[in-house]
Tab-separated table of C-alpha atoms in Angstrom:
chain	number	residue	atom	x	y	z
A	47	MET	CA	43.341	88.257	279.202
A	48	GLY	CA	46.490	86.214	278.196
A	49	SER	CA	49.435	87.628	276.423
A	50	CYS	CA	49.786	87.510	272.646
A	51	CYS	CA	53.505	87.701	272.734
A	52	GLU	CA	56.348	88.031	275.148
A	53	VAL	CA	59.968	88.779	274.207
A	54	ARG	CA	63.208	89.559	276.160
A	55	HIS	CA	64.889	92.833	275.246
A	56	ASP	CA	68.157	91.019	274.948
A	57	ASP	CA	66.891	88.504	272.357
A	58	PRO	CA	68.333	89.314	268.946
A	59	ALA	CA	65.003	88.624	267.379
A	60	ALA	CA	62.997	90.670	269.857
A	61	VAL	CA	62.112	93.543	267.560
A	62	ALA	CA	61.213	91.302	264.664
A	63	THR	CA	59.090	88.922	266.888
A	64	LEU	CA	57.343	91.812	268.603
A	65	SER	CA	56.755	93.737	265.347
A	66	LEU	CA	55.016	90.652	263.606
A	67	ALA	CA	52.801	90.181	266.782
A	68	VAL	CA	51.842	93.823	267.017
A	69	GLU	CA	51.190	93.910	263.210
A	70	ARG	CA	48.962	90.815	263.597
A	71	GLU	CA	46.932	92.146	266.423
A	72	LEU	CA	46.566	95.615	264.931
A	73	ASP	CA	45.179	93.870	261.736
A	74	ALA	CA	42.866	91.820	263.670
A	75	LEU	CA	41.543	94.894	265.512
A	76	GLY	CA	40.945	96.673	262.231
A	77	ALA	CA	43.835	99.132	262.120
A	78	ALA	CA	43.782	98.986	258.344
A	79	ARG	CA	40.533	100.966	258.457
A	80	ARG	CA	41.157	103.159	261.529
A	81	PRO	CA	43.939	105.432	262.560
A	82	VAL	CA	46.298	104.102	265.334
A	83	VAL	CA	47.147	106.275	268.323
A	84	VAL	CA	49.807	105.188	270.837
A	85	ALA	CA	49.201	106.243	274.518
A	86	CYS	CA	52.696	106.316	276.061
A	87	ILE	CA	52.105	106.363	279.710
A	88	GLY	CA	54.581	107.567	282.348
A	89	THR	CA	56.726	110.289	283.508
A	90	ASP	CA	60.225	111.520	283.106
A	91	ARG	CA	60.504	112.268	286.878
A	92	SER	CA	61.052	108.503	287.628
A	93	THR	CA	63.548	106.507	285.706
A	94	GLY	CA	61.459	103.345	285.615
A	95	ASP	CA	58.383	105.117	284.679
A	96	ALA	CA	60.011	107.019	281.891
A	97	LEU	CA	59.567	103.925	279.587
A	98	GLY	CA	56.245	105.370	277.994
A	99	PRO	CA	57.593	108.816	277.236
A	100	LEU	CA	60.906	107.409	275.741
A	101	VAL	CA	58.757	105.269	273.478
A	102	GLY	CA	56.777	108.344	272.452
A	103	GLN	CA	60.058	110.114	271.676
A	104	ARG	CA	61.195	107.285	269.570
A	105	LEU	CA	58.090	107.082	267.653
A	106	LEU	CA	58.151	110.753	266.816
A	107	ARG	CA	61.934	110.369	265.663
A	108	LEU	CA	60.993	107.433	263.424
A	109	GLY	CA	58.314	109.627	261.695
A	110	PHE	CA	55.221	108.483	263.524
A	111	PRO	CA	52.529	111.336	263.095
A	112	ALA	CA	52.579	113.707	265.958
A	113	ASP	CA	48.789	113.406	266.438
A	114	ALA	CA	49.278	109.616	266.661
A	115	VAL	CA	51.464	109.759	269.834
A	116	VAL	CA	50.127	110.925	273.219
A	117	GLY	CA	53.010	110.986	275.769
A	118	THR	CA	56.621	112.131	275.156
A	119	LEU	CA	59.464	113.441	277.288
A	120	ALA	CA	58.368	116.895	276.487
A	121	GLU	CA	54.618	116.277	277.145
A	122	PRO	CA	54.297	113.108	279.453
A	123	LEU	CA	51.015	111.238	279.783
A	124	HIS	CA	50.830	110.542	283.557
A	125	ALA	CA	48.346	110.003	286.465
A	126	LEU	CA	47.469	113.743	286.687
A	127	ASN	CA	46.645	114.323	283.185
A	128	LEU	CA	45.690	110.888	281.802
A	129	ALA	CA	41.797	111.372	281.639
A	130	GLU	CA	41.899	114.882	280.085
A	131	ARG	CA	44.623	113.834	277.476
A	132	VAL	CA	43.019	110.459	276.576
A	133	ARG	CA	39.391	111.665	276.392
A	134	PRO	CA	39.663	113.798	273.282
A	135	VAL	CA	41.371	110.802	271.430
A	136	LEU	CA	38.568	108.532	272.437
A	137	GLY	CA	36.049	111.108	271.358
A	138	ARG	CA	37.288	111.469	267.778
A	139	ARG	CA	34.984	110.642	264.975
A	140	ASP	CA	37.333	108.413	263.257
A	141	ARG	CA	37.540	106.103	266.394
A	142	PRO	CA	41.225	105.566	266.590
A	143	LEU	CA	42.548	102.113	267.768
A	144	VAL	CA	44.539	103.056	270.954
A	145	VAL	CA	47.662	101.158	271.790
A	146	ALA	CA	48.804	101.760	275.483
A	147	VAL	CA	52.368	101.516	276.493
A	148	ASP	CA	53.556	101.513	280.126
A	149	ALA	CA	56.239	100.291	282.434
A	150	ALA	CA	55.507	97.376	284.935
A	151	LEU	CA	56.896	95.799	287.924
A	152	GLY	CA	57.039	91.970	288.245
A	153	ALA	CA	58.990	88.990	289.259
A	154	SER	CA	62.715	89.310	289.124
A	155	SER	CA	62.838	86.621	286.320
A	156	GLY	CA	60.527	88.801	284.129
A	157	ILE	CA	62.685	91.849	284.283
A	158	GLY	CA	63.591	93.021	280.676
A	159	THR	CA	60.417	91.268	279.295
A	160	VAL	CA	58.062	93.037	276.889
A	161	THR	CA	54.454	91.689	276.827
A	162	LEU	CA	51.878	92.358	274.213
A	163	ARG	CA	48.218	91.805	275.252
A	164	ARG	CA	44.841	92.349	273.661
A	165	GLY	CA	42.774	94.798	275.774
A	166	GLY	CA	43.617	97.752	277.610
A	167	LEU	CA	45.807	98.277	280.775
A	168	LEU	CA	45.269	99.961	284.035
A	169	PRO	CA	48.053	102.440	284.478
A	170	GLY	CA	49.451	102.927	287.903
A	171	GLN	CA	47.927	99.835	289.296
A	172	GLY	CA	51.439	98.519	290.461
A	173	VAL	CA	51.872	101.689	292.582
A	174	GLY	CA	48.310	101.955	294.000
A	175	LYS	CA	46.850	104.387	291.658
A	176	ASP	CA	43.167	104.111	290.424
A	177	LEU	CA	43.203	105.368	286.815
A	178	PRO	CA	40.875	104.430	284.001
A	179	ALA	CA	41.707	101.573	281.689
A	180	VAL	CA	43.441	102.754	278.423
A	181	GLY	CA	43.767	101.011	274.961
A	182	GLU	CA	42.529	98.087	272.974
A	183	LEU	CA	45.916	96.689	272.814
A	184	SER	CA	48.637	97.121	275.364
A	185	LEU	CA	52.417	96.764	275.556
A	186	THR	CA	54.134	96.500	278.872
A	187	ALA	CA	57.721	96.177	279.873
A	188	THR	CA	58.964	94.789	283.138
A	189	VAL	CA	61.460	97.255	284.234
A	190	ASN	CA	62.050	96.056	287.851
A	191	VAL	CA	60.923	93.837	290.712
A	192	GLN	CA	57.661	94.325	292.411
A	193	VAL	CA	58.158	94.642	296.266
A	194	GLY	CA	54.849	96.075	297.570
A	195	ALA	CA	55.033	99.073	299.649
A	196	LEU	CA	58.489	100.131	298.117
A	197	ASP	CA	57.277	99.918	294.533
A	198	VAL	CA	57.558	103.765	293.980
A	199	GLN	CA	61.202	103.734	295.166
A	200	VAL	CA	61.961	100.761	293.041
A	201	LEU	CA	60.675	102.554	289.992
A	202	GLN	CA	62.881	105.641	290.836
A	203	SER	CA	65.896	103.607	291.270
A	204	THR	CA	65.530	101.554	287.989
A	205	ARG	CA	68.450	101.435	285.715
A	206	LEU	CA	68.045	104.001	282.824
A	207	PHE	CA	70.036	101.741	280.427
A	208	LEU	CA	67.336	98.946	280.756
A	209	VAL	CA	64.511	101.298	280.351
A	210	GLN	CA	66.060	102.804	277.296
A	211	GLU	CA	66.737	99.300	275.729
A	212	LEU	CA	63.164	98.297	276.355
A	213	ALA	CA	61.882	101.708	274.969
A	214	GLU	CA	63.990	101.165	271.782
A	215	THR	CA	62.582	97.645	271.262
A	216	ILE	CA	59.027	98.729	271.780
A	217	GLY	CA	59.247	101.902	269.692
A	218	VAL	CA	60.988	100.341	266.645
A	219	ALA	CA	58.621	97.296	266.765
A	220	LEU	CA	55.545	99.586	266.851
A	221	TRP	CA	56.828	101.793	264.042
A	222	TRP	CA	57.711	98.808	261.897
A	223	ALA	CA	54.318	97.037	262.554
A	224	HIS	CA	52.405	100.151	261.793
A	225	ARG	CA	54.466	100.897	258.580
A	226	SER	CA	53.907	97.339	257.398
A	227	LEU	CA	50.292	97.466	258.048
A	228	ARG	CA	49.820	100.719	256.200
A	229	ARG	CA	51.920	99.417	253.159
A	230	ALA	CA	49.892	96.198	253.045
A	231	GLY	CA	46.692	98.280	253.348
A	232	SER	CA	47.631	100.558	250.379
A	233	ARG	CA	48.670	97.760	248.041
A	234	PRO	CA	45.148	96.750	246.948
A	235	LEU	CA	44.247	100.387	246.302
A	236	GLU	CA	47.380	100.926	244.168
A	237	ALA	CA	46.600	97.724	242.251
A	238	VAL	CA	43.033	98.807	241.490
A	239	ALA	CA	44.262	102.289	240.410
A	240	GLY	CA	46.867	100.834	238.133
């Protein structure tokens, strides 16, 4: 499962590049005919792992529908509640397209990189958790270096500034892609009605 797009958070074109890639992938997965739900995985109790909840907060502030965001600072989506919070979304009759967002650890050269991939992700894999796969599309951001046995401590000591910058990039790109897709999807209906 290769990446569809990779951007560095400090690239001036990061939001535009990521937004266009997300829009393209959402369209290919049928988002014009299905609702989109963003599963923002993580917890506010660990700086590095707060990426998901920060993205959820940003989406809500930008006007994303509350029922389309699972995981915020107020109500995090994490290892202890992941299955019970995602199951109802997957069981909905309208079959939402789930986009999973999570922090990742990796090589030092990749810190600050956001990666978009087709397919779900396995949250908690980097810190030894065995959780169910989430999403048809996934966005991960490498927040710090992977060091093995100390990964949990590394996540806890990650710089909040970097996590906030990555969350802003992902949140705005997701919002813009979703908005553009919805506008494009409504144009033919308006043309027919007019």
